[in-house]
mmCIF file of C-alpha atoms in Angstrom:
data_model
loop_
_atom_site.group_PDB
_atom_site.id
_atom_site.type_symbol
_atom_site.label_atom_id
_atom_site.label_comp_id
_atom_site.label_asym_id
_atom_site.label_seq_id
_atom_site.Cartn_x
_atom_site.Cartn_y
_atom_site.Cartn_z
ATOM 1 C CA MET T 1 -16.748 12.955 14.179
ATOM 2 C CA ARG T 2 -12.941 14.227 12.778
ATOM 3 C CA SER T 3 -11.463 13.273 16.374
ATOM 4 C CA GLN T 4 -12.834 9.543 16.308
ATOM 5 C CA HIS T 5 -10.733 9.790 12.900
ATOM 6 C CA LYS T 6 -6.651 10.128 12.073
ATOM 7 C CA ASP T 7 -5.527 11.607 8.975
ATOM 8 C CA CYS T 8 -1.926 10.763 8.735
ATOM 9 C CA SER T 9 -1.069 12.837 5.723
ATOM 10 C CA ASP T 10 0.932 15.195 7.214
ATOM 11 C CA TRP T 11 2.553 11.849 9.797
ATOM 12 C CA LEU T 12 3.884 10.611 5.536
ATOM 13 C CA ILE T 13 4.927 13.819 4.315
ATOM 14 C CA GLY T 14 6.946 15.089 7.598
ATOM 15 C CA GLU T 15 8.956 10.862 7.233
ATOM 16 C CA LEU T 16 9.217 12.203 3.134
ATOM 17 C CA ASN T 17 10.382 15.358 3.560
ATOM 18 C CA ARG T 18 13.306 13.847 6.157
ATOM 19 C CA ASN T 19 13.681 10.887 3.086
ATOM 20 C CA ILE T 20 13.793 13.251 0.314
ATOM 21 C CA SER T 21 16.564 15.418 2.581
ATOM 22 C CA THR T 22 19.885 12.820 1.695
ATOM 23 C CA PHE T 23 19.011 13.796 -2.038
ATOM 24 C CA ASP T 24 20.717 16.089 -4.251
ATOM 25 C CA ASP T 25 21.371 16.044 -7.957
ATOM 26 C CA SER T 26 24.042 14.335 -7.327
ATOM 27 C CA THR T 27 23.023 11.714 -5.028
ATOM 28 C CA SER T 28 23.778 8.546 -7.541
ATOM 29 C CA SER T 29 23.303 5.606 -5.038
ATOM 30 C CA LEU T 30 21.628 5.239 -1.761
ATOM 31 C CA LEU T 31 23.079 4.667 1.516
ATOM 32 C CA GLN T 32 23.506 1.741 3.074
ATOM 33 C CA GLY T 33 20.644 1.717 5.147
ATOM 34 C CA GLU T 34 18.642 3.415 2.373
ATOM 35 C CA GLU T 35 19.127 0.278 -0.086
ATOM 36 C CA ARG T 36 18.527 -2.553 2.818
ATOM 37 C CA ALA T 37 14.772 -0.950 2.733
ATOM 38 C CA PHE T 38 13.998 -0.064 -0.641
ATOM 39 C CA ASN T 39 14.839 -3.866 -1.023
ATOM 40 C CA LEU T 40 12.986 -5.121 2.483
ATOM 41 C CA GLY T 41 10.116 -2.373 -0.289
ATOM 42 C CA CYS T 42 10.361 -4.976 -3.126
ATOM 43 C CA THR T 43 11.394 -8.432 -0.879
ATOM 44 C CA LEU T 44 7.460 -7.133 0.167
ATOM 45 C CA LEU T 45 5.827 -6.901 -2.910
ATOM 46 C CA ARG T 46 7.166 -10.045 -4.243
ATOM 47 C CA GLU T 47 5.828 -12.115 -0.919
ATOM 48 C CA ASP T 48 3.038 -15.161 -2.133
ATOM 49 C CA ALA T 49 0.217 -16.333 -0.359
ATOM 50 C CA GLU T 50 2.155 -18.754 1.630
ATOM 51 C CA SER T 51 4.578 -16.932 2.630
ATOM 52 C CA LEU T 52 2.072 -14.257 3.826
ATOM 53 C CA GLU T 53 0.077 -17.238 5.337
ATOM 54 C CA ALA T 54 2.951 -17.912 7.274
ATOM 55 C CA ARG T 55 2.971 -14.486 9.296
ATOM 56 C CA SER T 56 0.843 -14.040 12.355
ATOM 57 C CA LYS T 57 -3.043 -12.403 10.837
ATOM 58 C CA SER T 58 -1.713 -8.910 12.603
ATOM 59 C CA SER T 59 1.299 -9.111 10.651
ATOM 60 C CA ARG T 60 -0.643 -10.231 7.096
ATOM 61 C CA SER T 61 -3.093 -7.615 7.359
ATOM 62 C CA VAL T 62 -0.328 -4.424 7.632
ATOM 63 C CA ARG T 63 2.026 -6.089 5.763
ATOM 64 C CA GLN T 64 -1.662 -6.119 3.120
ATOM 65 C CA ARG T 65 -1.726 -3.149 3.893
ATOM 66 C CA ALA T 66 1.552 -1.039 2.948
ATOM 67 C CA ARG T 67 2.106 -3.206 -0.484
ATOM 68 C CA GLU T 68 -1.360 -1.959 -1.548
ATOM 69 C CA PHE T 69 -0.531 1.786 -0.849
ATOM 70 C CA LEU T 70 3.423 1.308 -2.078
ATOM 71 C CA LYS T 71 1.094 0.166 -5.872
ATOM 72 C CA ASP T 72 -1.387 3.291 -5.370
ATOM 73 C CA ILE T 73 1.823 5.141 -4.976
ATOM 74 C CA PHE T 74 3.999 3.663 -7.515
ATOM 75 C CA GLN T 75 0.351 3.475 -10.022
ATOM 76 C CA SER T 76 -0.149 7.343 -9.036
ATOM 77 C CA LEU T 77 2.779 9.160 -8.178
ATOM 78 C CA GLY T 78 5.950 7.278 -9.637
ATOM 79 C CA PRO T 79 9.004 5.189 -8.990
ATOM 80 C CA GLU T 80 10.255 8.446 -6.675
ATOM 81 C CA VAL T 81 7.949 9.039 -4.663
ATOM 82 C CA PHE T 82 7.182 5.283 -3.963
ATOM 83 C CA LEU T 83 11.225 4.220 -3.434
ATOM 84 C CA LEU T 84 10.595 7.799 -0.650
ATOM 85 C CA CYS T 85 8.069 5.312 0.900
ATOM 86 C CA THR T 86 10.013 2.515 1.070
ATOM 87 C CA LEU T 87 13.322 4.234 3.245
ATOM 88 C CA GLY T 88 10.792 4.438 6.745
ATOM 89 C CA SER T 89 8.592 1.220 8.221
ATOM 90 C CA ILE T 90 6.935 -0.710 6.676
ATOM 91 C CA THR T 91 5.128 -1.803 9.977
ATOM 92 C CA LYS T 92 3.840 2.109 10.272
ATOM 93 C CA LEU T 93 3.421 2.287 6.734
ATOM 94 C CA GLY T 94 0.688 -1.116 7.526
ATOM 95 C CA GLU T 95 -0.583 1.016 9.593
ATOM 96 C CA ASN T 96 -1.143 4.040 8.453
ATOM 97 C CA ALA T 97 -2.093 3.549 4.286
ATOM 98 C CA SER T 98 -5.792 4.369 5.949
ATOM 99 C CA HIS T 99 -5.909 6.538 6.745
ATOM 100 C CA ILE T 100 -3.778 9.114 3.758
ATOM 101 C CA ARG T 101 -5.361 11.072 2.216
ATOM 102 C CA LEU T 102 -3.488 10.450 -1.263
ATOM 103 C CA SER T 103 -4.315 14.146 -2.536
ATOM 104 C CA THR T 104 -2.263 15.162 0.242
ATOM 105 C CA ILE T 105 0.674 13.718 -0.977
ATOM 106 C CA GLN T 106 -0.091 13.991 -4.711
ATOM 107 C CA ASN T 107 -0.344 18.092 -3.281
ATOM 108 C CA TRP T 108 3.429 18.007 -1.058
ATOM 109 C CA TRP T 109 4.953 16.368 -3.447
ATOM 110 C CA ASN T 110 3.712 19.164 -7.049
ATOM 111 C CA SER T 111 4.710 21.269 -4.436
ATOM 112 C CA THR T 112 7.978 20.812 -3.408
ATOM 113 C CA SER T 113 11.339 19.995 -5.343
ATOM 114 C CA HIS T 114 12.788 16.640 -7.242
ATOM 115 C CA PRO T 115 16.580 16.182 -7.052
ATOM 116 C CA GLN T 116 17.628 15.215 -9.949
ATOM 117 C CA GLY T 117 19.366 12.814 -8.198
ATOM 118 C CA LEU T 118 16.435 11.085 -6.842
ATOM 119 C CA ALA T 119 14.498 10.636 -9.788
ATOM 120 C CA ARG T 120 18.068 9.447 -11.050
ATOM 121 C CA VAL T 121 17.932 6.542 -8.361
ATOM 122 C CA ALA T 122 14.389 6.316 -8.762
ATOM 123 C CA LYS T 123 14.454 4.746 -12.557
ATOM 124 C CA GLU T 124 17.245 2.981 -12.381
ATOM 125 C CA LEU T 125 16.704 1.658 -9.006
ATOM 126 C CA CYS T 126 12.197 1.065 -9.529
ATOM 127 C CA GLU T 127 13.415 -0.736 -13.508
ATOM 128 C CA ALA T 128 17.142 -3.207 -12.361
ATOM 129 C CA ASN T 129 14.357 -4.688 -9.492
ATOM 130 C CA ALA T 130 11.062 -4.431 -12.482
ATOM 131 C CA VAL T 131 8.986 -2.696 -9.726
ATOM 132 C CA ASP T 132 6.632 -1.847 -12.630
ATOM 133 C CA ASP T 133 6.228 -5.999 -13.214
ATOM 134 C CA LEU T 134 5.495 -6.875 -9.892
ATOM 135 C CA ILE T 135 3.151 -4.615 -9.607
ATOM 136 C CA SER T 136 1.452 -4.783 -12.531
ATOM 137 C CA SER T 137 2.115 -9.120 -12.528
ATOM 138 C CA SER T 138 -0.091 -8.545 -8.613
ATOM 139 C CA GLN T 139 -2.904 -6.915 -9.330
ATOM 140 C CA LYS T 140 -6.042 -9.194 -8.552
ATOM 141 C CA GLN T 141 -9.826 -8.675 -9.846
ATOM 142 C CA HIS T 142 -11.359 -6.432 -7.520
ATOM 143 C CA GLY T 143 -14.486 -6.779 -8.469
ATOM 144 C CA LEU T 144 -16.836 -8.837 -5.659
ATOM 145 C CA LEU T 145 -19.510 -10.920 -8.136
ATOM 146 C CA LYS T 146 -22.487 -12.389 -6.859
ATOM 147 C CA ARG T 147 -26.255 -13.121 -6.984
ATOM 148 C CA GLN T 148 -29.065 -11.574 -5.047
ATOM 149 C CA CYS T 149 -32.950 -11.884 -4.849
ATOM 150 C CA VAL T 150 -34.562 -9.183 -2.592
ATOM 151 C CA PRO T 151 -37.514 -7.897 -3.144
ATOM 152 C CA LEU T 152 -37.868 -4.298 -4.415
ATOM 153 C CA GLU T 153 -39.143 -1.747 -2.883
ATOM 154 C CA SER T 154 -41.047 0.881 -5.127
ATOM 155 C CA HIS T 155 -39.578 3.664 -6.811
ATOM 156 C CA LEU T 156 -41.370 7.100 -4.513
ATOM 157 C CA PRO T 157 -41.234 9.891 -6.279
ATOM 158 C CA VAL T 158 -39.274 12.708 -4.689
ATOM 159 C CA LEU T 159 -39.762 16.409 -3.857
ATOM 160 C CA PRO T 160 -37.204 18.969 -4.260
ATOM 161 C CA VAL T 161 -35.118 19.702 -1.765
ATOM 162 C CA THR T 162 -36.669 16.544 0.172
ATOM 163 C CA VAL T 163 -35.856 15.634 4.393
ATOM 164 C CA ASP T 164 -36.532 12.727 4.917
ATOM 165 C CA ALA T 165 -36.156 11.684 8.751
ATOM 166 C CA ARG T 166 -37.203 7.629 9.621
ATOM 167 C CA ARG T 167 -35.730 5.667 12.287
ATOM 168 C CA THR T 168 -34.230 2.224 11.620
ATOM 169 C CA GLU T 169 -35.997 -1.313 13.067
ATOM 170 C CA SER T 170 -33.554 -2.288 15.804
ATOM 171 C CA ASP T 171 -34.808 -0.607 18.590
ATOM 172 C CA GLY T 172 -33.662 2.663 16.707
ATOM 173 C CA GLN T 173 -30.094 2.135 16.681
ATOM 174 C CA THR T 174 -28.013 3.479 13.625
ATOM 175 C CA GLN T 175 -26.949 1.392 11.092
ATOM 176 C CA ASN T 176 -23.459 2.458 9.372
ATOM 177 C CA VAL T 177 -24.308 0.807 6.138
ATOM 178 C CA GLN T 178 -22.074 -0.988 4.327
ATOM 179 C CA GLY T 179 -21.131 -3.574 1.122
ATOM 180 C CA THR T 180 -24.755 -3.379 0.228
ATOM 181 C CA PRO T 181 -26.711 -0.191 1.045
ATOM 182 C CA SER T 182 -30.490 -0.259 1.320
ATOM 183 C CA LEU T 183 -31.404 0.827 -2.309
ATOM 184 C CA ARG T 184 -35.334 1.916 -3.806
ATOM 185 C CA VAL T 185 -34.933 1.020 -7.050
ATOM 186 C CA GLN T 186 -35.840 -1.069 -9.527
ATOM 187 C CA GLN T 187 -35.157 -2.150 -13.294
ATOM 188 C CA GLU T 188 -34.412 -4.680 -16.346
ATOM 189 C CA VAL T 189 -31.703 -5.615 -17.292
ATOM 190 C CA THR T 190 -31.709 -7.641 -20.408
ATOM 191 C CA GLU T 191 -30.507 -5.962 -23.714
ATOM 192 C CA VAL T 192 -26.955 -4.801 -23.083
ATOM 193 C CA SER T 193 -25.236 -4.270 -26.453
ATOM 194 C CA ALA T 194 -22.201 -4.834 -25.136
ATOM 195 C CA VAL T 195 -22.403 -7.931 -22.756
ATOM 196 C CA SER T 196 -24.381 -10.731 -23.658
ATOM 197 C CA SER T 197 -27.210 -12.340 -22.128
ATOM 198 C CA ASN T 198 -25.393 -14.924 -21.166
ATOM 199 C CA ASP T 199 -23.131 -13.885 -19.621
ATOM 200 C CA SER T 200 -22.332 -14.561 -15.720
ATOM 201 C CA HIS T 201 -22.209 -10.899 -14.345
ATOM 202 C CA PHE T 202 -26.326 -10.924 -14.760
ATOM 203 C CA THR T 203 -28.658 -12.004 -13.361
ATOM 204 C CA THR T 204 -32.037 -13.268 -14.919
ATOM 205 C CA ALA T 205 -35.820 -11.406 -13.477
ATOM 206 C CA GLN T 206 -36.234 -10.583 -9.831
ATOM 207 C CA GLU T 207 -32.102 -11.084 -9.580
ATOM 208 C CA GLN T 208 -30.516 -8.341 -9.543
ATOM 209 C CA LEU T 209 -26.295 -7.444 -9.601
ATOM 210 C CA VAL T 210 -25.147 -6.304 -7.330
ATOM 211 C CA LEU T 211 -20.514 -4.972 -7.318
ATOM 212 C CA GLU T 212 -19.165 -4.290 -3.923
ATOM 213 C CA ASN T 213 -15.787 -2.908 -2.699
ATOM 214 C CA ALA T 214 -13.662 -1.397 -5.481
ATOM 215 C CA SER T 215 -10.774 -0.500 -6.125
ATOM 216 C CA LEU T 216 -7.755 2.135 -4.922
ATOM 217 C CA ARG T 217 -6.754 2.018 -9.238
ATOM 218 C CA GLY T 218 -10.389 1.731 -10.101
ATOM 219 C CA ILE T 219 -11.269 5.231 -8.175
ATOM 220 C CA ALA T 220 -8.892 7.211 -9.602
ATOM 221 C CA LYS T 221 -10.217 6.504 -12.682
ATOM 222 C CA VAL T 222 -13.535 7.777 -12.153
ATOM 223 C CA PHE T 223 -13.045 10.222 -8.736
ATOM 224 C CA ASP T 224 -11.209 13.443 -8.449
ATOM 225 C CA GLY T 225 -8.884 13.594 -5.453
ATOM 226 C CA TYR T 226 -11.342 14.480 -2.963
ATOM 227 C CA MET T 227 -13.728 12.416 -3.531
ATOM 228 C CA CYS T 228 -11.053 9.288 -3.403
ATOM 229 C CA ASP T 229 -10.236 10.655 0.728
ATOM 230 C CA ALA T 230 -13.889 11.064 0.914
ATOM 231 C CA ILE T 231 -15.056 7.420 0.227
ATOM 232 C CA ARG T 232 -14.478 4.755 3.422
ATOM 233 C CA ARG T 233 -11.895 2.249 2.941
ATOM 234 C CA VAL T 234 -12.542 -1.314 4.206
ATOM 235 C CA THR T 235 -10.782 -4.413 4.015
ATOM 236 C CA VAL T 236 -11.610 -7.655 2.107
ATOM 237 C CA GLU T 237 -9.436 -10.799 3.138
ATOM 238 C CA GLY T 238 -6.910 -8.893 3.164
ATOM 239 C CA ASP T 239 -6.799 -5.729 0.518
ATOM 240 C CA LEU T 240 -7.510 -3.102 1.018
ATOM 241 C CA LYS T 241 -11.204 -1.618 -1.027
ATOM 242 C CA VAL T 242 -13.401 1.515 -1.475
ATOM 243 C CA ALA T 243 -16.280 1.270 0.366
ATOM 244 C CA ILE T 244 -18.246 1.415 -3.479
ATOM 245 C CA THR T 245 -20.881 -0.875 -4.129
ATOM 246 C CA MET T 246 -23.483 -0.883 -7.703
ATOM 247 C CA VAL T 247 -26.271 -2.411 -7.612
ATOM 248 C CA PHE T 248 -28.268 -3.332 -11.279
ATOM 249 C CA PRO T 249 -31.085 -4.152 -10.866
ATOM 250 C CA GLY T 250 -32.852 -7.364 -12.353
ATOM 251 C CA TRP T 251 -36.312 -6.279 -13.472
ATOM 252 C CA GLY T 252 -38.778 -3.375 -14.379
ATOM 253 C CA GLY T 253 -38.341 -0.084 -13.397
ATOM 254 C CA PRO T 254 -36.962 3.797 -13.722
ATOM 255 C CA VAL T 255 -33.835 2.757 -11.975
ATOM 256 C CA ASP T 256 -31.178 1.449 -14.926
ATOM 257 C CA CYS T 257 -27.747 1.339 -12.286
ATOM 258 C CA VAL T 258 -27.519 2.534 -8.454
ATOM 259 C CA MET T 259 -24.399 3.165 -7.024
ATOM 260 C CA SER T 260 -23.548 3.995 -2.860
ATOM 261 C CA LEU T 261 -20.782 5.184 -2.058
ATOM 262 C CA ASP T 262 -20.121 4.957 2.089
ATOM 263 C CA VAL T 263 -18.763 8.255 3.357
ATOM 264 C CA CYS T 264 -15.990 9.111 5.929
ATOM 265 C CA GLU T 265 -17.284 10.846 8.481
ATOM 266 C CA TRP T 266 -15.342 14.195 8.307
ATOM 267 C CA ASP T 267 -16.866 14.923 4.926
ATOM 268 C CA ILE T 268 -19.803 14.401 5.754
ATOM 269 C CA ALA T 269 -20.187 17.932 5.859
ATOM 270 C CA GLN T 270 -18.698 19.921 3.463
ATOM 271 C CA LEU T 271 -20.783 17.557 0.653
ATOM 272 C CA ALA T 272 -24.175 17.782 2.623
ATOM 273 C CA MET T 273 -23.337 21.459 1.922
ATOM 274 C CA ALA T 274 -21.750 20.890 -2.017
ATOM 275 C CA LEU T 275 -24.313 19.481 -2.920
ATOM 276 C CA PHE T 276 -27.713 20.261 -0.879
ATOM 277 C CA ASN T 277 -26.380 23.732 0.140
ATOM 278 C CA ALA T 278 -27.502 22.638 3.667
ATOM 279 C CA GLU T 279 -25.986 22.827 6.994
ATOM 280 C CA VAL T 280 -25.357 18.973 8.945
ATOM 281 C CA LYS T 281 -24.225 18.695 12.086
ATOM 282 C CA TRP T 282 -24.070 15.996 14.997
ATOM 283 C CA VAL T 283 -25.121 17.267 18.842
ATOM 284 C CA GLY T 284 -25.085 14.637 21.066
ATOM 285 C CA HIS T 285 -28.089 11.995 19.766
ATOM 286 C CA VAL T 286 -29.817 15.335 17.794
ATOM 287 C CA LEU T 287 -28.731 16.133 14.281
ATOM 288 C CA HIS T 288 -29.474 19.451 13.070
ATOM 289 C CA VAL T 289 -29.945 20.608 9.161
ATOM 290 C CA VAL T 290 -29.894 23.450 8.691
ATOM 291 C CA LEU T 291 -31.439 23.923 4.561
ATOM 292 C CA GLU T 292 -30.877 26.375 2.796
ATOM 293 C CA ASN T 293 -33.840 28.720 2.872
ATOM 294 C CA GLY T 294 -32.704 28.686 6.810
ATOM 295 C CA MET T 295 -35.174 26.056 7.690
ATOM 296 C CA THR T 296 -33.490 23.996 10.076
ATOM 297 C CA LEU T 297 -34.342 20.650 11.147
ATOM 298 C CA THR T 298 -33.444 19.163 14.473
ATOM 299 C CA THR T 299 -34.129 15.271 14.924
ATOM 300 C CA GLU T 300 -32.878 11.987 16.771
ATOM 301 C CA THR T 301 -33.966 9.830 14.480
ATOM 302 C CA SER T 302 -31.015 7.502 13.859
ATOM 303 C CA GLU T 303 -31.378 8.059 10.054
ATOM 304 C CA VAL T 304 -32.676 10.969 8.000
ATOM 305 C CA THR T 305 -31.996 11.338 3.844
ATOM 306 C CA LEU T 306 -31.805 14.849 2.114
ATOM 307 C CA LYS T 307 -32.536 15.147 -1.237
ATOM 308 C CA GLY T 308 -32.567 17.930 -4.355
ATOM 309 C CA VAL T 309 -29.027 18.074 -6.311
ATOM 310 C CA GLU T 310 -29.093 20.859 -9.120
ATOM 311 C CA ASP T 311 -26.816 19.888 -12.158
ATOM 312 C CA GLN T 312 -24.424 22.101 -11.325
ATOM 313 C CA ALA T 313 -22.940 20.498 -7.768
ATOM 314 C CA ILE T 314 -23.106 16.385 -9.053
ATOM 315 C CA ASN T 315 -20.282 17.638 -11.975
ATOM 316 C CA LYS T 316 -18.823 19.529 -10.025
ATOM 317 C CA VAL T 317 -18.477 16.991 -6.106
ATOM 318 C CA PHE T 318 -17.944 14.038 -8.866
ATOM 319 C CA GLY T 319 -17.104 14.804 -11.978
ATOM 320 C CA PRO T 320 -18.924 14.943 -15.769
ATOM 321 C CA GLU T 321 -18.560 11.368 -15.958
ATOM 322 C CA ILE T 322 -20.769 10.809 -12.865
ATOM 323 C CA HIS T 323 -22.997 14.044 -14.028
ATOM 324 C CA ASP T 324 -23.665 11.930 -17.994
ATOM 325 C CA ALA T 325 -24.509 8.901 -16.182
ATOM 326 C CA ILE T 326 -26.982 10.485 -14.465
ATOM 327 C CA THR T 327 -28.507 13.106 -16.608
ATOM 328 C CA GLU T 328 -28.784 9.499 -19.159
ATOM 329 C CA CYS T 329 -30.759 8.020 -15.802
ATOM 330 C CA PRO T 330 -34.837 7.531 -17.124
ATOM 331 C CA VAL T 331 -35.691 9.446 -14.177
ATOM 332 C CA ARG T 332 -33.973 12.035 -14.918
ATOM 333 C CA ARG T 333 -35.033 12.113 -18.433
ATOM 334 C CA ARG T 334 -38.126 12.319 -17.034
ATOM 335 C CA GLU T 335 -37.634 15.429 -14.544
ATOM 336 C CA LEU T 336 -35.855 17.170 -17.529
ATOM 337 C CA THR T 337 -38.770 17.333 -19.875
ATOM 338 C CA GLU T 338 -41.317 18.433 -16.942
ATOM 339 C CA GLY T 339 -39.070 21.075 -16.158
ATOM 340 C CA LYS T 340 -37.259 20.629 -12.643
ATOM 341 C CA HIS T 341 -33.835 21.581 -12.301
ATOM 342 C CA VAL T 342 -32.983 20.054 -9.244
ATOM 343 C CA THR T 343 -32.455 15.801 -9.494
ATOM 344 C CA GLU T 344 -34.042 13.073 -6.955
ATOM 345 C CA CYS T 345 -31.168 10.877 -8.422
ATOM 346 C CA VAL T 346 -28.316 11.798 -6.610
ATOM 347 C CA SER T 347 -29.398 11.791 -2.498
ATOM 348 C CA MET T 348 -27.363 11.139 0.822
ATOM 349 C CA ILE T 349 -27.886 9.119 3.940
ATOM 350 C CA LEU T 350 -27.184 10.613 7.055
ATOM 351 C CA THR T 351 -26.280 8.203 9.883
ATOM 352 C CA LYS T 352 -24.453 8.556 13.418
ATOM 353 C CA ASN T 353 -21.247 7.320 12.177
ATOM 354 C CA GLY T 354 -21.124 8.139 8.408
ATOM 355 C CA ALA T 355 -22.897 8.279 5.608
ATOM 356 C CA ILE T 356 -24.722 6.855 2.423
ATOM 357 C CA ILE T 357 -24.844 8.791 -0.979
ATOM 358 C CA ASN T 358 -26.438 6.942 -3.699
ATOM 359 C CA LEU T 359 -26.553 8.380 -7.355
ATOM 360 C CA SER T 360 -29.201 6.750 -9.906
ATOM 361 C CA LEU T 361 -26.962 6.214 -13.135
ATOM 362 C CA GLY T 362 -28.295 5.139 -17.236
ATOM 363 C CA LEU T 363 -27.314 2.100 -17.820
ATOM 364 C CA GLU T 364 -24.652 2.746 -20.296
ATOM 365 C CA GLY T 365 -22.807 4.977 -18.013
ATOM 366 C CA GLY T 366 -23.149 2.768 -15.496
ATOM 367 C CA LEU T 367 -21.847 0.128 -16.885
ATOM 368 C CA GLN T 368 -19.027 2.043 -17.702
ATOM 369 C CA ILE T 369 -17.836 3.202 -14.681
ATOM 370 C CA GLN T 370 -18.278 -0.027 -12.911
ATOM 371 C CA ASN T 371 -15.840 -1.417 -15.884
ATOM 372 C CA LYS T 372 -13.158 1.146 -14.300
ATOM 373 C CA LEU T 373 -14.315 0.657 -10.791
ATOM 374 C CA TYR T 374 -13.956 -3.368 -10.599
ATOM 375 C CA THR T 375 -11.350 -3.457 -12.754
#
C-alpha cells in the first residue's frame, strides 16, 4: 500500500540540508539568489484572491498548497526553517507539500546544527517583511459547517474485540469514506452551557451538526506528530485541510459526539496493532486480520470493522485530551459501571483504499476539541 503514496519528507530534508550549508555563525545576509527566492516566498504569502484567480487552475492549486505549507512550517518550526523552505522551488514545494510529514521535518530540525547566522538572518528578514502578520492576516475560518437532516441508526451494542465484516451496497465495491463517514450515533444536543440554544452552529431536533476538514494548525493542538501525519490530507477550494469529521447528533441517544479520522493507507497496519493488537494486511482482494489470540479472519468483503480498545492504548495513540473526552462519553461511563476494560467508543473501519477511525466523545470534550480543530 505504501508504494501508492509517495513520502517526500526525505526530498525536503535534502533541500534543507543543501540550503543550510550556505550558513555559518558569521552569516549576516543572504546571497543574491537566496534573497530573490525568499522574496518570492513572501510574495506568495501576500498574493490576494484576485491575483491567484488570474493563474491557471493547476498553478493556483500548487501555489495554495505551497502557501499553506509555509504557514504551517512558520507556525510549527519558526522563522529559520521557514527561510530555508523558501530558498528552494515554490512549485516543487507545492507539488510535494501534501506528501511531507511535518514530524519528520521537526525531527530533522531537532537533530541538526543551528548556525547563529541563520537564526540572525531569518529573524531580521521575517521581521522586516512582517511574515508573522502576513500569515496571521491570511488565516481563514477552516471549519465547514452545514446542517443535515439524516436518519439515524440505532446504536448497536458491541462486544469487546469485535470484528464486523460487511459488503457495501455498490455491487461490493470498496468505498473510502471522506467528508461525512457513516456513523451509528444519535444524541440530543440541546443544552450546552457554553453555547446559546439559538446559536446557528447548532441544529434542531432530528438534525445533526457536521463539521468537516480540520485545519493543519488545529490538529497540532490535539494530536501528536505521528497522528497528525497519519490523517489524510484533502484539498478544499484550493486550501490544504485534514480529513477529520465531527458530528454532533441532534436528538436523543447514547452518543454526544463522534469524531472520524480518515487514515492514510501506510499507517493502517501500525494503528491497528497499537489500538486492537491486530495484524491487518490485504493480499490481493483478500483481507487478513490476525487477532491477539491467534485467530485469523480472512474475508473478501470490502469493509471490515474492528472494535474494542483498552484505555492505555487510547491514551498512547490519541493523547490524554481524546482519552478524557472518550471517558466522558455516556457509553463509556456505562461500560465502566459494568466493569468493562475495553470500550466500544473506538472503532476502525478497514477498506481497500484506507481506513476510518471513529471516536465517540462526550459533549464538553467534543466541543473543546472542535474549537481547536476548526478555528
